[in-house]
Amino acid sequence: MATFVRRDIWNLEDEGGPWHPVIDAFAGAVGVMKQRSLADSSDPTGWAYQASVHAVRAGAPVDAFQHQCQHGSWFFLPWHRIYLHWFEEILRTIIRTQLPGVSQQVRETWALPYWDYSRGRQDDQWRTLPHALRTATRPDGSPNPLFTSRRNTTPGLEMNAGKPLDDLFVSTRALDEQRFSRSPIPGGTNGFGGPVTGWHHDPGPAGRLEITPHGDVHTNVGGPGGLMTAFASAPLDPAFWLHHANIDRLWVVWRHQDDVPRRDPTDPGWLNFPFPFRDATGTPVNPRWTPRRVLDTVADLGYTYENVDRFPARAERLPRMPEAPPPPQPGPDHPPELVGASTAAVQLSGDRAAVAVDVGEAAGPARRGGPGDADQQVFLQIDDVRGTENPGVTYAVYVNLPDGADPDDDPDSHYVGNVSLFGIEATNDLSRDVHGSNGLSFAFEITDLARTQQDAWRWDPSRLTVTFVPIRGRTHRGVPMPDVPAVSVGRIGVYVR
Ligand SMILES: [Cu+2]
């Protein structure tokens, strides 16, 4: 069988305009799925049912195939890969059999496009929603099934007006991570793909890709009250599918980097975990598919991506490295030790907020000469982040940012990462499966940043300030956002190892 190629939607637009035949067929097929749901809301190949496979709002009826999305987990990537596959198969079947006016070539080769918002710089077109998603009508004047008005309208980030996503939302620094997964330990980060968990629907400590760009693109395409901002409504925005195709592509990119080979987990607990899905006819897939079943997109699923090079311009010049085991984890292997924590919760409500943390010395094996010590790693952990809904805002986190300083002036010295609130509404669900954990939590390694600050005589080993700044896009830097729902940050901890 020929291999389908999932193409970059901006390349399609450059080549054939906003309504390139592949994009036009996507719109037509989404329209058919929406009609199916209108005719029968329980049609498993309809738009609404497919969204419910991701999540349903509390209290809605559930069959065994709904409310299954995996987040805060090493299953995040394989579960969404399977989800996309069956969704794409539904669309492909419609395009082959039901859509008038589709060329033979599109009928035979159609694949879901992806949106690579991380290409280029801040103001490049790739950061904006492709035109076919943000125009209310199709060229013939009919309603556009790819359009929704329920997207970010925050000044500076108006998605349907073609404002670009901020650099901080679309960073691909997650690709630097050498490990796919780690066991969750306080102060430890969670690798590229997420922490070792069981079946895990609710948000929790997440892998770096799941936080940024994944969660941040969700929150900021949707904005306050938008579809993309919450688990249950996100797949109702067609942008979801282009976004997740890109996240799936970044998993392939991660594995194919030329510098150090990366490996997927080899643990049978990951490889063999079965997930319930229906196929493109609505029939339960039996036996259930597992991560092992979908590891190789070409051999296992018959598709590839137009571009899987992290640095396309450089790729031809670098020799491909042979497969090798991942390098040993740097640093000592004992768990990090807590050396300081904030004493009161802080509210984030659309404006800048700073918290001071007193830091003591390590008592255990991490006791050394401080961050100048070549071995010592420093971690920042932000715990117990709670709110009733995703406010549609992402907060950037800075360490020791001077009062009133512009966070953009010297980002390398202070910027740590983002507090990404996608899924926060699910932390209030009493039926949630996480035992004893409260709210969201985020762990960041700040070793390099601590060294940079120490070299500049800006690192006080006894005290650290953590500043949260809402990210608003380049045109509205530092402008507070009135009227956004507050979230509270329960505790900020500093760990060393
Ligand atoms: Cu998602």
Short mmCIF file of C-alpha atoms and ligand atoms in Angstrom, two decimals:
data_model
loop_
_atom_site.label_atom_id
_atom_site.label_comp_id
_atom_site.label_asym_id
_atom_site.label_seq_id
_atom_site.Cartn_x
_atom_site.Cartn_y
_atom_site.Cartn_z
CA MET A 1 0.00 0.00 0.00
CA ALA A 2 1.18 3.47 -0.80
CA THR A 3 2.19 5.63 2.13
CA PHE A 4 -0.06 8.62 2.82
CA VAL A 5 1.73 11.92 3.39
CA ARG A 6 0.33 14.29 5.99
CA ARG A 7 1.24 17.71 4.63
CA ASP A 8 1.94 21.07 6.22
CA ILE A 9 -1.24 23.10 5.75
CA TRP A 10 0.73 26.28 5.09
CA ASN A 11 2.62 24.55 2.28
CA LEU A 12 -0.73 23.50 0.83
CA GLU A 13 -1.96 27.09 1.07
CA ASP A 14 1.21 28.45 -0.53
CA GLU A 15 0.83 25.96 -3.33
CA GLY A 16 -2.89 26.11 -4.06
CA GLY A 17 -4.32 28.96 -2.02
CA PRO A 18 -6.42 28.79 1.15
CA TRP A 19 -8.75 26.29 -0.52
CA HIS A 20 -6.16 23.92 -1.88
CA PRO A 21 -8.10 20.77 -2.90
CA VAL A 22 -6.75 18.85 0.13
CA ILE A 23 -8.00 21.57 2.49
CA ASP A 24 -11.29 21.87 0.63
CA ALA A 25 -11.85 18.11 0.93
CA PHE A 26 -11.09 18.36 4.66
CA ALA A 27 -13.76 21.04 4.99
CA GLY A 28 -16.28 19.01 3.01
CA ALA A 29 -15.71 15.86 5.05
CA VAL A 30 -15.92 17.73 8.37
CA GLY A 31 -19.24 19.11 7.12
CA VAL A 32 -20.50 15.56 6.53
CA MET A 33 -19.41 14.51 10.04
CA LYS A 34 -21.28 17.48 11.52
CA GLN A 35 -24.40 16.55 9.53
CA ARG A 36 -24.20 13.00 10.86
CA SER A 37 -24.23 14.30 14.42
CA LEU A 38 -27.20 16.55 13.68
CA ALA A 39 -29.10 13.57 12.31
CA ASP A 40 -28.08 11.24 15.14
CA SER A 41 -26.02 12.56 18.05
CA SER A 42 -24.91 9.03 18.95
CA ASP A 43 -23.52 8.23 15.48
CA PRO A 44 -19.98 7.07 16.34
CA THR A 45 -18.64 8.47 13.06
CA GLY A 46 -20.19 11.88 13.68
CA TRP A 47 -18.43 15.05 14.80
CA ALA A 48 -19.89 15.24 18.31
CA TYR A 49 -19.30 11.59 19.15
CA GLN A 50 -15.69 11.78 17.97
CA ALA A 51 -15.12 14.75 20.31
CA SER A 52 -16.67 12.78 23.17
CA VAL A 53 -14.06 10.06 22.65
CA HIS A 54 -11.60 12.66 23.97
CA ALA A 55 -13.76 13.78 26.90
CA VAL A 56 -17.31 14.55 27.92
CA ARG A 57 -18.47 17.12 30.42
CA ALA A 58 -19.17 15.79 33.89
CA GLY A 59 -22.52 14.03 34.09
CA ALA A 60 -22.92 13.29 30.38
CA PRO A 61 -23.67 9.68 29.39
CA VAL A 62 -20.62 7.62 28.69
CA ASP A 63 -20.01 4.44 26.74
CA ALA A 64 -16.78 2.51 27.08
CA PHE A 65 -15.17 4.34 24.16
CA GLN A 66 -15.83 7.87 25.34
CA HIS A 67 -13.93 10.09 27.81
CA GLN A 68 -10.71 8.22 27.16
CA CYS A 69 -8.07 10.87 26.35
CA GLN A 70 -4.74 10.34 28.06
CA HIS A 71 -3.03 13.35 29.61
CA GLY A 72 -0.33 13.82 32.25
CA SER A 73 0.95 10.44 31.18
CA TRP A 74 3.42 8.52 29.04
CA PHE A 75 0.30 7.37 27.14
CA PHE A 76 -0.41 10.91 25.91
CA LEU A 77 1.37 10.46 22.57
CA PRO A 78 0.33 6.90 21.60
CA TRP A 79 -3.31 7.43 22.64
CA HIS A 80 -3.64 10.57 20.55
CA ARG A 81 -1.90 8.84 17.63
CA ILE A 82 -4.58 6.14 17.59
CA TYR A 83 -7.31 8.74 18.05
CA LEU A 84 -6.08 10.72 15.03
CA HIS A 85 -5.73 7.59 12.93
CA TRP A 86 -9.38 6.54 13.24
CA PHE A 87 -10.60 10.10 12.83
CA GLU A 88 -8.55 10.44 9.65
CA GLU A 89 -9.97 7.14 8.39
CA ILE A 90 -13.52 8.47 8.87
CA LEU A 91 -12.66 11.57 6.83
CA ARG A 92 -10.88 9.52 4.17
CA THR A 93 -13.87 7.24 3.74
CA ILE A 94 -16.17 10.25 3.32
CA ILE A 95 -13.79 11.84 0.80
CA ARG A 96 -13.60 8.63 -1.20
CA THR A 97 -17.26 7.79 -1.27
CA GLN A 98 -19.43 10.76 -0.44
CA LEU A 99 -17.91 14.04 -1.55
CA PRO A 100 -18.80 15.34 -4.98
CA GLY A 101 -16.22 17.19 -7.04
CA VAL A 102 -13.11 15.66 -5.49
CA SER A 103 -10.38 14.80 -7.97
CA GLN A 104 -9.20 11.26 -8.40
CA GLN A 105 -5.80 12.24 -7.03
CA VAL A 106 -7.19 13.75 -3.83
CA ARG A 107 -9.55 10.80 -3.40
CA GLU A 108 -6.64 8.38 -3.49
CA THR A 109 -4.03 10.30 -1.54
CA TRP A 110 -5.87 12.46 0.97
CA ALA A 111 -4.31 12.66 4.44
CA LEU A 112 -4.92 14.93 7.41
CA PRO A 113 -2.81 18.12 7.16
CA TYR A 114 -0.80 19.44 10.12
CA TRP A 115 -0.20 22.97 11.38
CA ASP A 116 3.47 23.61 12.11
CA TYR A 117 3.14 26.82 14.14
CA SER A 118 6.74 26.49 15.38
CA ARG A 119 8.28 27.32 12.01
CA GLY A 120 9.97 30.68 11.63
CA ARG A 121 9.70 33.71 13.85
CA GLN A 122 7.16 35.53 15.93
CA ASP A 123 5.33 37.37 13.18
CA ASP A 124 5.57 34.82 10.40
CA GLN A 125 2.34 33.62 8.83
CA TRP A 126 2.93 30.08 10.13
CA ARG A 127 2.10 31.31 13.64
CA THR A 128 -1.37 32.35 12.52
CA LEU A 129 -4.36 30.11 11.91
CA PRO A 130 -4.50 29.03 8.25
CA HIS A 131 -7.06 31.07 6.31
CA ALA A 132 -9.41 28.15 5.70
CA LEU A 133 -10.02 27.94 9.45
CA ARG A 134 -10.70 31.59 10.05
CA THR A 135 -13.10 32.53 7.28
CA ALA A 136 -16.78 32.07 7.98
CA THR A 137 -17.72 30.94 4.49
CA ARG A 138 -16.31 28.76 1.74
CA PRO A 139 -15.63 30.24 -1.71
CA ASP A 140 -19.16 29.34 -2.86
CA GLY A 141 -20.63 31.33 0.03
CA SER A 142 -21.77 28.33 2.06
CA PRO A 143 -20.97 28.11 5.80
CA ASN A 144 -17.41 26.88 6.38
CA PRO A 145 -17.33 23.71 8.53
CA LEU A 146 -13.73 24.54 9.57
CA PHE A 147 -14.75 27.86 11.12
CA THR A 148 -15.83 28.59 14.69
CA SER A 149 -16.18 31.96 16.38
CA ARG A 150 -15.27 30.35 19.71
CA ARG A 151 -11.57 31.17 19.53
CA ASN A 152 -9.31 33.59 21.34
CA THR A 153 -10.52 37.20 21.19
CA THR A 154 -8.05 38.57 23.75
CA PRO A 155 -6.52 41.77 22.30
CA GLY A 156 -3.18 40.79 20.84
CA LEU A 157 -4.17 37.14 20.33
CA GLU A 158 -7.29 37.32 18.16
CA MET A 159 -6.93 34.05 16.31
CA ASN A 160 -9.68 34.60 13.75
CA ALA A 161 -8.19 38.01 12.94
CA GLY A 162 -4.92 36.33 12.00
CA LYS A 163 -2.87 37.33 15.04
CA PRO A 164 0.16 35.08 15.55
CA LEU A 165 0.70 32.70 18.45
CA ASP A 166 3.42 33.96 20.76
CA ASP A 167 6.92 32.46 20.53
CA LEU A 168 6.60 31.23 24.10
CA PHE A 169 3.59 29.04 23.22
CA VAL A 170 5.24 27.23 20.35
CA SER A 171 8.76 26.60 21.59
CA THR A 172 10.08 23.16 20.62
CA ARG A 173 12.67 23.01 23.38
CA ALA A 174 10.89 19.85 24.52
CA LEU A 175 12.73 18.09 21.68
CA ASP A 176 15.98 18.56 23.62
CA GLU A 177 14.74 16.10 26.23
CA GLN A 178 16.65 12.83 25.88
CA ARG A 179 14.35 10.60 27.87
CA PHE A 180 10.84 9.72 26.76
CA SER A 181 9.62 9.13 30.27
CA ARG A 182 10.52 9.19 33.91
CA SER A 183 8.89 7.89 37.04
CA PRO A 184 7.23 10.80 38.79
CA ILE A 185 9.33 12.01 41.72
CA PRO A 186 9.04 15.34 43.51
CA GLY A 187 11.35 17.86 41.91
CA GLY A 188 11.98 15.66 38.90
CA THR A 189 10.94 16.56 35.36
CA ASN A 190 8.82 14.21 33.30
CA GLY A 191 10.78 13.65 30.11
CA PHE A 192 9.60 14.28 26.58
CA GLY A 193 6.50 12.11 26.53
CA GLY A 194 5.25 12.16 30.12
CA PRO A 195 5.58 10.39 33.46
CA VAL A 196 5.04 6.69 34.02
CA THR A 197 1.37 6.24 34.94
CA GLY A 198 -1.51 3.82 34.58
CA TRP A 199 -4.57 4.75 32.52
CA HIS A 200 -4.64 8.49 33.13
CA HIS A 201 -7.44 10.66 31.77
CA ASP A 202 -7.08 13.71 33.99
CA PRO A 203 -4.33 16.26 33.74
CA GLY A 204 -1.32 15.85 35.99
CA PRO A 205 2.42 16.37 35.86
CA ALA A 206 3.04 16.18 32.13
CA GLY A 207 5.90 15.60 29.71
CA ARG A 208 7.49 18.65 28.18
CA LEU A 209 5.83 18.30 24.78
CA GLU A 210 2.40 18.01 26.40
CA ILE A 211 2.96 21.33 28.21
CA THR A 212 4.61 23.37 25.45
CA PRO A 213 3.62 23.59 22.67
CA HIS A 214 0.66 21.23 23.18
CA GLY A 215 -1.20 22.74 26.14
CA ASP A 216 -0.26 26.31 25.34
CA VAL A 217 -1.56 26.10 21.77
CA HIS A 218 -4.83 24.66 23.12
CA THR A 219 -5.24 27.45 25.66
CA ASN A 220 -4.34 30.28 23.32
CA VAL A 221 -6.15 29.21 20.17
CA GLY A 222 -9.24 28.88 22.36
CA GLY A 223 -8.71 31.79 24.75
CA PRO A 224 -11.24 32.55 27.52
CA GLY A 225 -14.31 30.36 26.97
CA GLY A 226 -13.08 29.03 23.62
CA LEU A 227 -13.57 25.49 22.35
CA MET A 228 -9.88 24.54 22.29
CA THR A 229 -9.42 25.55 25.93
CA ALA A 230 -11.18 22.58 27.59
CA PHE A 231 -10.86 18.80 27.24
CA ALA A 232 -14.51 18.15 26.35
CA SER A 233 -14.85 20.85 23.70
CA ALA A 234 -11.37 20.99 22.15
CA PRO A 235 -11.97 18.42 19.34
CA LEU A 236 -15.07 20.37 18.27
CA ASP A 237 -12.71 23.00 16.83
CA PRO A 238 -11.24 21.64 13.58
CA ALA A 239 -7.95 23.33 14.58
CA PHE A 240 -7.62 20.55 17.18
CA TRP A 241 -6.91 17.94 14.50
CA LEU A 242 -4.29 20.01 12.69
CA HIS A 243 -2.67 20.78 16.05
CA HIS A 244 -2.58 17.16 17.16
CA ALA A 245 -1.24 16.03 13.79
CA ASN A 246 1.65 18.41 14.48
CA ILE A 247 2.12 17.05 18.02
CA ASP A 248 2.17 13.52 16.57
CA ARG A 249 4.70 14.73 13.98
CA LEU A 250 6.90 16.18 16.73
CA TRP A 251 7.07 12.73 18.30
CA VAL A 252 8.50 11.47 14.98
CA VAL A 253 10.85 14.47 14.83
CA TRP A 254 12.03 13.77 18.36
CA ARG A 255 12.98 10.22 17.43
CA HIS A 256 14.70 11.27 14.22
CA GLN A 257 16.96 13.98 15.56
CA ASP A 258 20.46 13.68 14.27
CA ASP A 259 22.47 14.62 17.33
CA VAL A 260 21.50 11.96 19.87
CA PRO A 261 19.17 9.06 19.01
CA ARG A 262 16.03 9.05 21.13
CA ARG A 263 14.10 5.98 22.14
CA ASP A 264 10.52 5.15 22.92
CA PRO A 265 9.87 3.23 26.16
CA THR A 266 10.63 -0.49 26.02
CA ASP A 267 8.66 -1.26 29.19
CA PRO A 268 5.90 -3.84 28.47
CA GLY A 269 3.61 -1.81 30.75
CA TRP A 270 3.73 0.93 28.12
CA LEU A 271 4.05 -1.16 24.96
CA ASN A 272 1.16 -3.49 25.70
CA PHE A 273 -1.41 -1.21 27.30
CA PRO A 274 -4.72 -1.69 25.39
CA PHE A 275 -7.00 1.23 24.54
CA PRO A 276 -10.66 0.96 23.45
CA PHE A 277 -11.42 2.56 20.07
CA ARG A 278 -14.00 2.24 17.33
CA ASP A 279 -12.86 2.02 13.73
CA ALA A 280 -14.05 4.21 10.85
CA THR A 281 -17.31 2.23 10.60
CA GLY A 282 -18.01 2.61 14.32
CA THR A 283 -17.13 -1.03 15.05
CA PRO A 284 -15.04 -1.69 18.19
CA VAL A 285 -11.43 -2.47 17.30
CA ASN A 286 -10.65 -5.97 18.49
CA PRO A 287 -8.12 -6.80 19.79
CA ARG A 288 -7.57 -3.37 21.22
CA TRP A 289 -4.68 -1.37 19.92
CA THR A 290 -1.64 -0.73 22.09
CA PRO A 291 1.31 1.69 21.83
CA ARG A 292 3.33 -1.19 20.35
CA ARG A 293 0.79 -1.41 17.50
CA VAL A 294 1.42 2.22 16.42
CA LEU A 295 5.13 2.90 17.01
CA ASP A 296 6.13 3.19 13.36
CA THR A 297 3.78 5.46 11.44
CA VAL A 298 4.85 4.08 8.05
CA ALA A 299 5.00 0.35 8.75
CA ASP A 300 2.18 0.19 11.28
CA LEU A 301 -0.24 2.86 10.05
CA GLY A 302 0.74 3.71 6.47
CA TYR A 303 1.47 7.41 6.81
CA THR A 304 4.39 9.77 7.10
CA TYR A 305 4.86 13.53 7.42
CA GLU A 306 5.98 15.97 4.79
CA ASN A 307 8.79 17.14 7.07
CA VAL A 308 10.26 15.27 10.03
CA ASP A 309 13.56 17.09 10.38
CA ARG A 310 14.01 19.31 13.37
CA PHE A 311 16.42 21.54 11.48
CA PRO A 312 15.47 20.98 7.83
CA ALA A 313 18.24 23.23 6.49
CA ARG A 314 20.90 21.35 8.40
CA ALA A 315 19.60 17.84 7.96
CA GLU A 316 21.36 16.97 4.74
CA ARG A 317 24.75 17.85 6.09
CA LEU A 318 24.57 15.78 9.24
CA PRO A 319 25.25 12.07 9.09
CA ARG A 320 22.52 9.95 10.64
CA MET A 321 23.69 8.27 13.81
CA PRO A 322 23.23 4.54 14.29
CA GLU A 323 20.70 3.40 16.88
CA ALA A 324 22.27 3.42 20.30
CA PRO A 325 20.96 3.22 23.84
CA PRO A 326 20.17 6.60 25.38
CA PRO A 327 23.05 8.16 27.28
CA PRO A 328 23.01 7.62 31.02
CA GLN A 329 20.95 10.15 32.90
CA PRO A 330 23.26 13.01 33.84
CA GLY A 331 24.01 13.67 37.48
CA PRO A 332 23.56 11.53 40.56
CA ASP A 333 20.68 9.09 40.75
CA HIS A 334 19.30 9.87 44.18
CA PRO A 335 16.01 11.80 44.17
CA PRO A 336 16.06 15.59 44.40
CA GLU A 337 15.85 17.11 47.90
CA LEU A 338 13.49 19.93 48.77
CA VAL A 339 15.50 22.94 50.00
CA GLY A 340 12.88 25.67 50.00
CA ALA A 341 9.17 26.27 49.53
CA SER A 342 6.78 29.20 49.38
CA THR A 343 4.64 29.69 52.47
CA ALA A 344 1.35 30.96 51.04
CA ALA A 345 -0.72 30.40 47.93
CA VAL A 346 -0.60 33.06 45.23
CA GLN A 347 -3.51 34.06 42.99
CA LEU A 348 -2.93 34.54 39.29
CA SER A 349 -5.63 36.74 37.81
CA GLY A 350 -4.35 38.13 34.55
CA ASP A 351 -1.59 40.32 35.95
CA ARG A 352 2.04 39.89 36.91
CA ALA A 353 2.63 38.24 40.32
CA ALA A 354 5.87 37.55 42.20
CA VAL A 355 6.57 35.14 45.07
CA ALA A 356 9.71 34.99 47.21
CA VAL A 357 10.98 31.59 48.34
CA ASP A 358 13.50 31.18 51.16
CA VAL A 359 16.03 28.50 50.31
CA GLY A 360 18.09 26.48 52.78
CA GLU A 361 20.99 24.11 52.29
CA ALA A 362 20.63 20.48 51.33
CA ALA A 363 21.13 18.09 54.22
CA GLY A 364 21.48 14.89 52.22
CA PRO A 365 23.68 13.74 49.35
CA ALA A 366 22.85 16.88 47.36
CA ARG A 367 24.85 18.99 49.83
CA ARG A 368 27.56 20.53 47.73
CA GLY A 369 28.98 23.83 46.72
CA GLY A 370 25.81 25.26 45.15
CA PRO A 371 24.86 25.69 41.52
CA GLY A 372 28.51 26.41 40.61
CA ASP A 373 29.16 22.78 41.44
CA ALA A 374 29.42 20.98 38.14
CA ASP A 375 27.24 18.10 39.35
CA GLN A 376 24.46 19.85 41.13
CA GLN A 377 21.10 20.13 39.43
CA VAL A 378 18.48 22.65 40.53
CA PHE A 379 14.73 22.19 39.98
CA LEU A 380 11.72 24.40 40.41
CA GLN A 381 8.41 22.72 41.08
CA ILE A 382 5.08 24.51 41.00
CA ASP A 383 2.39 22.50 42.77
CA ASP A 384 -1.28 22.49 43.52
CA VAL A 385 -2.33 24.84 40.73
CA ARG A 386 -6.11 25.03 40.92
CA GLY A 387 -8.99 26.74 39.21
CA THR A 388 -12.54 25.97 38.18
CA GLU A 389 -11.90 26.57 34.49
CA ASN A 390 -9.06 27.21 32.13
CA PRO A 391 -8.89 31.03 32.07
CA GLY A 392 -7.63 30.94 28.49
CA VAL A 393 -4.34 32.48 29.57
CA THR A 394 -0.86 30.99 29.77
CA TYR A 395 1.58 32.33 32.37
CA ALA A 396 5.32 32.49 31.73
CA VAL A 397 7.52 31.72 34.73
CA TYR A 398 10.70 33.69 35.48
CA VAL A 399 13.28 33.29 38.24
CA ASN A 400 14.79 36.39 39.90
CA LEU A 401 13.28 38.79 37.40
CA PRO A 402 13.88 42.26 38.88
CA ASP A 403 10.73 44.18 39.91
CA GLY A 404 9.33 46.05 36.96
CA ALA A 405 11.89 44.59 34.52
CA ASP A 406 10.68 43.78 31.02
CA PRO A 407 10.64 39.97 30.85
CA ASP A 408 11.70 40.14 27.21
CA ASP A 409 14.88 42.09 27.89
CA ASP A 410 17.03 39.18 28.90
CA PRO A 411 14.90 36.05 28.62
CA ASP A 412 17.80 33.59 28.63
CA SER A 413 18.74 34.65 32.15
CA HIS A 414 15.29 34.42 33.72
CA TYR A 415 12.71 32.49 31.69
CA VAL A 416 11.95 29.00 32.97
CA GLY A 417 8.89 27.77 31.08
CA ASN A 418 5.11 28.06 31.08
CA VAL A 419 2.29 27.26 33.46
CA SER A 420 -0.04 25.67 30.97
CA LEU A 421 -3.62 25.35 32.20
CA PHE A 422 -5.18 23.05 29.59
CA GLY A 423 -7.31 20.52 31.46
CA ILE A 424 -7.46 22.40 34.76
CA GLU A 425 -11.25 22.07 34.83
CA ALA A 426 -10.83 18.31 35.18
CA THR A 427 -8.91 18.68 38.43
CA ASN A 428 -12.22 19.55 40.09
CA ASP A 429 -13.93 16.35 39.00
CA LEU A 430 -14.45 14.29 42.13
CA SER A 431 -14.41 11.08 40.14
CA ARG A 432 -10.89 11.75 38.95
CA ASP A 433 -8.48 8.88 39.01
CA VAL A 434 -5.52 10.61 40.62
CA HIS A 435 -5.30 9.53 44.20
CA GLY A 436 -4.52 12.29 46.65
CA SER A 437 -3.03 14.74 44.17
CA ASN A 438 -4.30 18.29 44.14
CA GLY A 439 -4.44 20.46 41.06
CA LEU A 440 -1.84 20.68 38.35
CA SER A 441 1.88 20.63 38.91
CA PHE A 442 4.90 21.59 36.83
CA ALA A 443 8.58 20.72 37.29
CA PHE A 444 11.36 22.62 35.55
CA GLU A 445 15.08 22.06 35.65
CA ILE A 446 16.76 25.44 36.21
CA THR A 447 20.40 24.31 36.53
CA ASP A 448 21.68 26.29 33.54
CA LEU A 449 19.75 29.36 34.49
CA ALA A 450 21.10 29.19 38.06
CA ARG A 451 24.66 28.99 36.73
CA THR A 452 24.10 31.91 34.37
CA GLN A 453 22.75 34.00 37.23
CA GLN A 454 25.55 32.95 39.57
CA ASP A 455 28.14 34.01 37.01
CA ALA A 456 26.43 37.39 36.81
CA TRP A 457 26.29 37.70 40.63
CA ARG A 458 22.53 37.65 40.57
CA TRP A 459 21.99 34.31 42.32
CA ASP A 460 21.22 34.53 46.03
CA PRO A 461 21.57 30.99 47.42
CA SER A 462 19.24 31.82 50.32
CA ARG A 463 16.38 33.37 48.40
CA LEU A 464 14.72 33.09 45.05
CA THR A 465 11.92 35.06 43.45
CA VAL A 466 9.47 33.45 41.05
CA THR A 467 7.48 35.77 38.79
CA PHE A 468 4.41 34.84 36.73
CA VAL A 469 3.59 36.98 33.70
CA PRO A 470 0.55 36.44 31.43
CA ILE A 471 1.62 35.93 27.83
CA ARG A 472 -0.31 38.20 25.50
CA GLY A 473 1.51 38.24 22.19
CA ARG A 474 4.10 40.72 21.08
CA THR A 475 1.79 43.69 20.64
CA HIS A 476 0.45 43.55 24.19
CA ARG A 477 3.52 42.69 26.25
CA GLY A 478 3.02 43.32 29.94
CA VAL A 479 -0.56 44.55 29.58
CA PRO A 480 -2.70 43.01 32.33
CA MET A 481 -5.80 41.03 31.40
CA PRO A 482 -8.78 42.18 33.43
CA ASP A 483 -11.66 39.84 34.15
CA VAL A 484 -9.97 36.51 33.59
CA PRO A 485 -10.87 33.75 36.05
CA ALA A 486 -8.21 33.38 38.74
CA VAL A 487 -6.13 30.30 39.34
CA SER A 488 -4.23 29.72 42.55
CA VAL A 489 -0.72 28.34 42.88
CA GLY A 490 -0.52 26.38 46.12
CA ARG A 491 3.20 25.90 46.51
CA ILE A 492 6.49 26.65 44.82
CA GLY A 493 9.33 24.31 45.77
CA VAL A 494 13.06 24.44 45.06
CA TYR A 495 14.88 21.12 44.82
CA VAL A 496 18.52 20.21 44.35
CA ARG A 497 20.18 16.98 43.37
CU CU B 1 -4.56 18.20 22.83
#
